[in-house]
Structure formats: C-alpha cells, structure tokens
PDB file of C-alpha atoms in Angstrom:
ATOM      1  CA  MET A   2      -8.794  -0.714   8.205  1.00  0.00           C
ATOM      2  CA  LEU A   3     -12.585  -0.924   7.768  1.00  0.00           C
ATOM      3  CA  ALA A   4     -13.245   0.279  11.313  1.00  0.00           C
ATOM      4  CA  PHE A   5     -10.864   3.195  10.782  1.00  0.00           C
ATOM      5  CA  LEU A   6     -12.665   4.259   7.607  1.00  0.00           C
ATOM      6  CA  ILE A   7     -16.160   3.930   9.066  1.00  0.00           C
ATOM      7  CA  ALA A   8     -15.182   5.919  12.166  1.00  0.00           C
ATOM      8  CA  SER A   9     -14.040   8.771   9.932  1.00  0.00           C
ATOM      9  CA  CYS A  10     -17.416   9.407   8.305  1.00  0.00           C
ATOM     10  CA  ALA A  11     -19.649  11.112  10.909  1.00  0.00           C
ATOM     11  CA  PRO A  12     -21.135  14.259   9.306  1.00  0.00           C
ATOM     12  CA  LEU A  13     -20.822  17.723  10.802  1.00  0.00           C
ATOM     13  CA  PRO A  14     -23.993  19.648  11.696  1.00  0.00           C
ATOM     14  CA  THR A  15     -25.190  22.330   9.322  1.00  0.00           C
ATOM     15  CA  GLY A  16     -26.823  25.643  10.101  1.00  0.00           C
ATOM     16  CA  PRO A  17     -27.183  29.264   8.940  1.00  0.00           C
ATOM     17  CA  ALA A  18     -24.519  30.489   6.558  1.00  0.00           C
ATOM     18  CA  PRO A  19     -21.732  32.504   8.255  1.00  0.00           C
ATOM     19  CA  THR A  20     -21.100  36.104   7.293  1.00  0.00           C
ATOM     20  CA  ALA A  21     -18.191  37.024   5.035  1.00  0.00           C
ATOM     21  CA  THR A  22     -16.573  38.847   7.966  1.00  0.00           C
ATOM     22  CA  GLU A  23     -16.753  35.761  10.183  1.00  0.00           C
ATOM     23  CA  VAL A  24     -15.210  33.597   7.486  1.00  0.00           C
ATOM     24  CA  GLU A  25     -12.381  36.022   6.754  1.00  0.00           C
ATOM     25  CA  THR A  26     -11.573  36.590  10.443  1.00  0.00           C
ATOM     26  CA  ARG A  27     -11.254  32.865  10.959  1.00  0.00           C
ATOM     27  CA  ARG A  28      -9.146  32.393   7.835  1.00  0.00           C
ATOM     28  CA  ALA A  29      -6.760  35.217   8.672  1.00  0.00           C
ATOM     29  CA  ALA A  30      -5.910  33.492  11.961  1.00  0.00           C
ATOM     30  CA  LEU A  31      -5.444  30.115  10.268  1.00  0.00           C
ATOM     31  CA  ARG A  32      -3.226  31.552   7.535  1.00  0.00           C
ATOM     32  CA  ALA A  33      -0.925  32.934  10.237  1.00  0.00           C
ATOM     33  CA  LEU A  34      -0.494  29.435  11.700  1.00  0.00           C
ATOM     34  CA  ASP A  35       2.912  28.531  10.259  1.00  0.00           C
ATOM     35  CA  GLN A  36       4.137  25.713  12.503  1.00  0.00           C
ATOM     36  CA  TRP A  37       2.684  22.495  13.864  1.00  0.00           C
ATOM     37  CA  ASP A  38       3.521  18.949  14.838  1.00  0.00           C
ATOM     38  CA  LEU A  39       0.538  16.664  14.329  1.00  0.00           C
ATOM     39  CA  ARG A  40       0.069  12.928  14.824  1.00  0.00           C
ATOM     40  CA  GLY A  41      -2.641  10.636  13.544  1.00  0.00           C
ATOM     41  CA  ARG A  42      -3.398   8.141  10.816  1.00  0.00           C
ATOM     42  CA  VAL A  43      -3.760   8.288   7.046  1.00  0.00           C
ATOM     43  CA  ALA A  44      -5.435   5.776   4.732  1.00  0.00           C
ATOM     44  CA  VAL A  45      -5.149   5.736   0.944  1.00  0.00           C
ATOM     45  CA  ARG A  46      -7.378   3.644  -1.328  1.00  0.00           C
ATOM     46  CA  LEU A  47      -6.978   3.116  -5.063  1.00  0.00           C
ATOM     47  CA  PRO A  48      -9.093   0.768  -7.210  1.00  0.00           C
ATOM     48  CA  ASP A  49      -6.560  -2.066  -6.891  1.00  0.00           C
ATOM     49  CA  GLN A  50      -4.961  -1.432  -3.506  1.00  0.00           C
ATOM     50  CA  GLY A  51      -5.275   0.237  -0.145  1.00  0.00           C
ATOM     51  CA  ALA A  52      -3.060   0.916   2.843  1.00  0.00           C
ATOM     52  CA  GLN A  53      -2.968   2.899   6.035  1.00  0.00           C
ATOM     53  CA  ALA A  54      -0.157   4.275   8.154  1.00  0.00           C
ATOM     54  CA  SER A  55       0.574   6.151  11.324  1.00  0.00           C
ATOM     55  CA  LEU A  56       1.289   9.766  10.491  1.00  0.00           C
ATOM     56  CA  ARG A  57       3.515  12.418  12.002  1.00  0.00           C
ATOM     57  CA  TRP A  58       3.701  15.738  10.170  1.00  0.00           C
ATOM     58  CA  ARG A  59       6.026  18.555  11.226  1.00  0.00           C
ATOM     59  CA  HIS A  60       5.481  21.882   9.484  1.00  0.00           C
ATOM     60  CA  GLN A  61       7.562  24.991  10.039  1.00  0.00           C
ATOM     61  CA  ASN A  62       7.139  27.947   7.730  1.00  0.00           C
ATOM     62  CA  ASN A  63       7.482  26.343   4.277  1.00  0.00           C
ATOM     63  CA  ARG A  64       9.396  23.234   5.300  1.00  0.00           C
ATOM     64  CA  GLU A  65       7.648  19.872   5.701  1.00  0.00           C
ATOM     65  CA  GLU A  66       8.705  16.599   7.313  1.00  0.00           C
ATOM     66  CA  ILE A  67       6.207  13.723   7.069  1.00  0.00           C
ATOM     67  CA  ASP A  68       6.769  10.335   8.702  1.00  0.00           C
ATOM     68  CA  LEU A  69       4.647   7.348   7.652  1.00  0.00           C
ATOM     69  CA  VAL A  70       4.909   4.167   9.722  1.00  0.00           C
ATOM     70  CA  GLY A  71       3.164   0.942   8.744  1.00  0.00           C
ATOM     71  CA  PRO A  72       2.833   0.749   4.950  1.00  0.00           C
ATOM     72  CA  PHE A  73       5.447  -0.361   2.443  1.00  0.00           C
ATOM     73  CA  GLY A  74       6.259  -3.648   4.180  1.00  0.00           C
ATOM     74  CA  GLY A  75       5.525  -2.367   7.681  1.00  0.00           C
ATOM     75  CA  GLY A  76       8.476  -0.006   7.850  1.00  0.00           C
ATOM     76  CA  HIS A  77       9.076   3.716   8.179  1.00  0.00           C
ATOM     77  CA  ALA A  78       9.111   6.206   5.303  1.00  0.00           C
ATOM     78  CA  ARG A  79      10.107   9.857   5.690  1.00  0.00           C
ATOM     79  CA  LEU A  80       9.349  12.619   3.201  1.00  0.00           C
ATOM     80  CA  GLN A  81      11.028  16.027   3.569  1.00  0.00           C
ATOM     81  CA  TYR A  82      10.507  18.955   1.242  1.00  0.00           C
ATOM     82  CA  ASP A  83      10.652  22.705   0.879  1.00  0.00           C
ATOM     83  CA  ALA A  84      10.999  25.199  -1.957  1.00  0.00           C
ATOM     84  CA  GLY A  85      14.378  23.679  -2.871  1.00  0.00           C
ATOM     85  CA  GLY A  86      13.027  20.188  -3.598  1.00  0.00           C
ATOM     86  CA  ALA A  87      12.039  16.919  -1.966  1.00  0.00           C
ATOM     87  CA  ARG A  88      13.723  13.841  -0.534  1.00  0.00           C
ATOM     88  CA  LEU A  89      12.100  10.556   0.474  1.00  0.00           C
ATOM     89  CA  ARG A  90      13.670   7.658   2.381  1.00  0.00           C
ATOM     90  CA  ASP A  91      11.638   4.469   2.203  1.00  0.00           C
ATOM     91  CA  ALA A  92      11.337   1.545   4.643  1.00  0.00           C
ATOM     92  CA  ARG A  93      14.359  -0.178   3.092  1.00  0.00           C
ATOM     93  CA  GLY A  94      16.598   2.839   3.488  1.00  0.00           C
ATOM     94  CA  ARG A  95      16.515   3.758  -0.196  1.00  0.00           C
ATOM     95  CA  GLU A  96      16.492   7.474  -0.942  1.00  0.00           C
ATOM     96  CA  TYR A  97      14.714   9.325  -3.732  1.00  0.00           C
ATOM     97  CA  GLN A  98      15.049  12.980  -4.680  1.00  0.00           C
ATOM     98  CA  GLY A  99      13.019  15.234  -6.929  1.00  0.00           C
ATOM     99  CA  ALA A 100      11.649  18.713  -7.426  1.00  0.00           C
ATOM    100  CA  ASP A 101       7.999  17.856  -6.722  1.00  0.00           C
ATOM    101  CA  PRO A 102       7.072  16.011  -3.488  1.00  0.00           C
ATOM    102  CA  GLU A 103       3.738  14.694  -4.816  1.00  0.00           C
ATOM    103  CA  THR A 104       5.419  13.094  -7.815  1.00  0.00           C
ATOM    104  CA  LEU A 105       8.210  11.725  -5.643  1.00  0.00           C
ATOM    105  CA  LEU A 106       5.756  10.148  -3.189  1.00  0.00           C
ATOM    106  CA  ARG A 107       3.733   8.608  -6.014  1.00  0.00           C
ATOM    107  CA  GLN A 108       6.801   7.189  -7.768  1.00  0.00           C
ATOM    108  CA  ALA A 109       8.271   5.723  -4.580  1.00  0.00           C
ATOM    109  CA  THR A 110       5.096   4.394  -2.928  1.00  0.00           C
ATOM    110  CA  GLY A 111       2.209   4.478  -5.386  1.00  0.00           C
ATOM    111  CA  TRP A 112       0.300   6.884  -3.113  1.00  0.00           C
ATOM    112  CA  HIS A 113      -1.588   9.747  -4.778  1.00  0.00           C
ATOM    113  CA  VAL A 114      -1.773  12.457  -2.103  1.00  0.00           C
ATOM    114  CA  PRO A 115      -2.385  16.156  -2.948  1.00  0.00           C
ATOM    115  CA  LEU A 116       0.311  17.575  -0.686  1.00  0.00           C
ATOM    116  CA  ALA A 117       0.129  21.101  -2.122  1.00  0.00           C
ATOM    117  CA  GLY A 118      -3.544  21.361  -1.239  1.00  0.00           C
ATOM    118  CA  LEU A 119      -3.348  19.370   1.976  1.00  0.00           C
ATOM    119  CA  VAL A 120      -1.014  21.845   3.674  1.00  0.00           C
ATOM    120  CA  TYR A 121      -3.960  24.290   3.536  1.00  0.00           C
ATOM    121  CA  TRP A 122      -6.857  21.849   3.870  1.00  0.00           C
ATOM    122  CA  ILE A 123      -5.366  20.389   7.058  1.00  0.00           C
ATOM    123  CA  ARG A 124      -5.910  23.820   8.629  1.00  0.00           C
ATOM    124  CA  GLY A 125      -9.452  24.111   7.254  1.00  0.00           C
ATOM    125  CA  LEU A 126      -8.402  26.566   4.531  1.00  0.00           C
ATOM    126  CA  PRO A 127      -8.884  26.502   0.754  1.00  0.00           C
ATOM    127  CA  PHE A 128      -5.770  26.508  -1.410  1.00  0.00           C
ATOM    128  CA  PRO A 129      -5.092  30.193  -2.227  1.00  0.00           C
ATOM    129  CA  ASP A 130      -5.831  31.726  -5.633  1.00  0.00           C
ATOM    130  CA  ALA A 131      -7.506  28.580  -7.020  1.00  0.00           C
ATOM    131  CA  ALA A 132     -11.120  28.138  -8.062  1.00  0.00           C
ATOM    132  CA  SER A 133     -13.270  26.294  -5.534  1.00  0.00           C
ATOM    133  CA  ALA A 134     -16.806  25.506  -4.401  1.00  0.00           C
ATOM    134  CA  GLN A 135     -17.185  25.795  -0.639  1.00  0.00           C
ATOM    135  CA  GLU A 136     -19.769  24.836   1.990  1.00  0.00           C
ATOM    136  CA  PHE A 137     -19.685  25.965   5.617  1.00  0.00           C
ATOM    137  CA  ASP A 138     -21.111  24.773   8.897  1.00  0.00           C
ATOM    138  CA  ASP A 139     -22.904  27.119  11.305  1.00  0.00           C
ATOM    139  CA  ARG A 140     -19.608  28.129  12.955  1.00  0.00           C
ATOM    140  CA  GLY A 141     -18.038  29.379   9.738  1.00  0.00           C
ATOM    141  CA  ARG A 142     -15.820  26.320   9.316  1.00  0.00           C
ATOM    142  CA  LEU A 143     -15.363  24.581   6.004  1.00  0.00           C
ATOM    143  CA  ARG A 144     -17.650  21.560   5.758  1.00  0.00           C
ATOM    144  CA  ALA A 145     -17.024  20.641   2.114  1.00  0.00           C
ATOM    145  CA  LEU A 146     -14.715  21.902  -0.607  1.00  0.00           C
ATOM    146  CA  LYS A 147     -14.206  21.154  -4.297  1.00  0.00           C
ATOM    147  CA  GLN A 148     -10.758  22.288  -5.419  1.00  0.00           C
ATOM    148  CA  LEU A 149      -7.748  21.200  -7.488  1.00  0.00           C
ATOM    149  CA  GLY A 150      -9.780  18.279  -8.827  1.00  0.00           C
ATOM    150  CA  TRP A 151     -10.521  16.913  -5.331  1.00  0.00           C
ATOM    151  CA  ASP A 152     -13.708  16.661  -3.281  1.00  0.00           C
ATOM    152  CA  VAL A 153     -12.769  17.423   0.323  1.00  0.00           C
ATOM    153  CA  GLU A 154     -15.039  16.780   3.320  1.00  0.00           C
ATOM    154  CA  PHE A 155     -14.226  18.088   6.788  1.00  0.00           C
ATOM    155  CA  LEU A 156     -15.781  15.494   9.076  1.00  0.00           C
ATOM    156  CA  GLY A 157     -14.631  16.765  12.461  1.00  0.00           C
ATOM    157  CA  TYR A 158     -12.949  19.685  14.225  1.00  0.00           C
ATOM    158  CA  GLU A 159     -11.287  20.102  17.599  1.00  0.00           C
ATOM    159  CA  GLN A 160     -10.247  23.077  19.694  1.00  0.00           C
ATOM    160  CA  VAL A 161      -6.447  23.465  19.796  1.00  0.00           C
ATOM    161  CA  ASP A 162      -5.254  26.499  21.759  1.00  0.00           C
ATOM    162  CA  ASP A 163      -6.992  29.445  20.060  1.00  0.00           C
ATOM    163  CA  TYR A 164      -7.855  27.539  16.878  1.00  0.00           C
ATOM    164  CA  GLU A 165     -10.539  25.145  15.690  1.00  0.00           C
ATOM    165  CA  LEU A 166      -8.625  22.696  13.498  1.00  0.00           C
ATOM    166  CA  PRO A 167      -9.778  19.707  11.449  1.00  0.00           C
ATOM    167  CA  SER A 168      -9.519  16.314  13.104  1.00  0.00           C
ATOM    168  CA  LYS A 169     -10.990  14.220  10.264  1.00  0.00           C
ATOM    169  CA  ILE A 170     -10.697  14.908   6.536  1.00  0.00           C
ATOM    170  CA  PHE A 171     -11.862  12.816   3.591  1.00  0.00           C
ATOM    171  CA  LEU A 172     -10.564  13.474   0.049  1.00  0.00           C
ATOM    172  CA  ALA A 173     -11.627  11.818  -3.199  1.00  0.00           C
ATOM    173  CA  ARG A 174     -11.088  12.273  -6.924  1.00  0.00           C
ATOM    174  CA  ARG A 175     -11.173  10.341 -10.162  1.00  0.00           C
ATOM    175  CA  LEU A 176      -7.992   8.480 -10.953  1.00  0.00           C
ATOM    176  CA  PRO A 177      -6.077  10.550 -13.555  1.00  0.00           C
ATOM    177  CA  GLY A 178      -6.541   9.151 -17.053  1.00  0.00           C
ATOM    178  CA  HIS A 179     -10.008   7.699 -16.332  1.00  0.00           C
ATOM    179  CA  ALA A 180     -12.156  10.798 -16.803  1.00  0.00           C
ATOM    180  CA  GLY A 181     -14.362   9.201 -19.482  1.00  0.00           C
ATOM    181  CA  GLU A 182     -15.150   5.972 -17.653  1.00  0.00           C
ATOM    182  CA  THR A 183     -18.515   5.321 -16.024  1.00  0.00           C
ATOM    183  CA  ASP A 184     -17.195   3.060 -13.230  1.00  0.00           C
ATOM    184  CA  ASP A 185     -15.614   6.113 -11.617  1.00  0.00           C
ATOM    185  CA  PRO A 186     -12.337   4.603 -10.375  1.00  0.00           C
ATOM    186  CA  ARG A 187     -11.366   6.825  -7.493  1.00  0.00           C
ATOM    187  CA  ILE A 188      -8.526   7.746  -5.235  1.00  0.00           C
ATOM    188  CA  GLU A 189      -9.607   8.204  -1.631  1.00  0.00           C
ATOM    189  CA  VAL A 190      -7.490   9.677   1.161  1.00  0.00           C
ATOM    190  CA  ARG A 191      -8.571   9.822   4.801  1.00  0.00           C
ATOM    191  CA  VAL A 192      -6.667  11.693   7.489  1.00  0.00           C
ATOM    192  CA  VAL A 193      -7.532  11.407  11.180  1.00  0.00           C
ATOM    193  CA  VAL A 194      -5.570  13.675  13.530  1.00  0.00           C
ATOM    194  CA  SER A 195      -5.207  12.354  17.059  1.00  0.00           C
ATOM    195  CA  ARG A 196      -3.079  15.214  18.376  1.00  0.00           C
ATOM    196  CA  TRP A 197      -2.154  18.722  17.308  1.00  0.00           C
ATOM    197  CA  ASP A 198       0.871  20.438  18.858  1.00  0.00           C
ATOM    198  CA  LEU A 199       1.301  24.058  17.810  1.00  0.00           C
ATOM    199  CA  ALA A 200       4.554  24.588  19.691  1.00  0.00           C
ATOM    200  CA  ARG A 201       7.733  24.819  17.654  1.00  0.00           C
ATOM    201  CA  PRO A 202       8.391  21.355  16.113  1.00  0.00           C
ATOM    202  CA  GLN A 203      11.391  19.517  17.554  1.00  0.00           C
TER     203      GLN A 203
END
C-alpha cells in the first residue's frame, strides 16, 4: 500500500501557460471521448481506515460499470449506474440500489469517492458548469484543479491513440462535518491507470 502511494506522487513539469485556444482545442477532443475501458488501481484513505483495490471501469455514453477487486474482505464489488439509478453488488453477493451512486457506494463500503467529478477528471477535464481553480502544465494539460470541494492533482499522463490521458490522479478533501477542526481530517483517493482501451467496451 505504502509503495503504491509513494509511486503515485511524482510531480509533472511546469512551463509557460498555454493559450486559451490550445486549452479549448484539447478539451473539445476530450469531451467527445464517450467510451473507454480502463484498468488500474485505486486507494482510498480516511482518518481511521484505508484500502486499495484493483479497478476496471467501463464507460459508454452515460452508463458506468466499475469493478473493484481486493477490498471488502478480498472479494469483488461491482457498481453500475446511469441516469436511471445505481446498483451495487458487494463481495458477499448482497445487492444495494439507489438513485445516487456516490451515496450508494459510501453506504455499502464506507468509501467516499466523487464519482460525478471523476468521470470528467479521469479524462483531464474539469466538471462542467462548476466553479474551479485550475493550473496547467506546459502542454496545456491540467496539472492541478480545485473543484466540488476537492483538490485534484494530475501526476502523470500517457498517450492513448490520439489523446493524452491521465495515468495518475490524487484527490483530497476535508471529511464532511469536520470543516472547523484544525487537525484537518481528510479523505484521500489515488487512482493509477495501467491501461486505457478506447475501443467499445465489451
């Protein structure tokens, strides 16, 4: 676990700020990317617990299927959701249903993961129509982002077909309900992508 977290923290180089045209051209291409099948690892740390899992995430249009293997007793959890709602099957075969996938995941596993934002951040995009503070590297890629209450760092990119896509992302925020505390209890989420496949998910 420690080696995984340390390996995820190499900073990206910085350089001259990109032009608005360069940023928008890049984002237009990424917004059009509406299907992928990625594999990697995810780690979640809260003040009193931490876990990591193998990750497979299939995205097609607005439908998501996320497989997590390793946490929750070493088994396999699957989360599926779209505009009609969410369903989660845990490692023991129990099924949960709800309207909001983030709430469902938190109730079933204890994991606080910003799924609504992550579907954009995983492509190196900000969540649309939401306030943000953004920093870029010298290639016009997001290097850091503050949005939806989260601090997001893009720690690595890789070339996948015609796209430069994040390979390492670090997210952190205060634990809800602790805003006035000085110890700063935090939620941390790390995602490391080992393979992107942009063909139609199977």
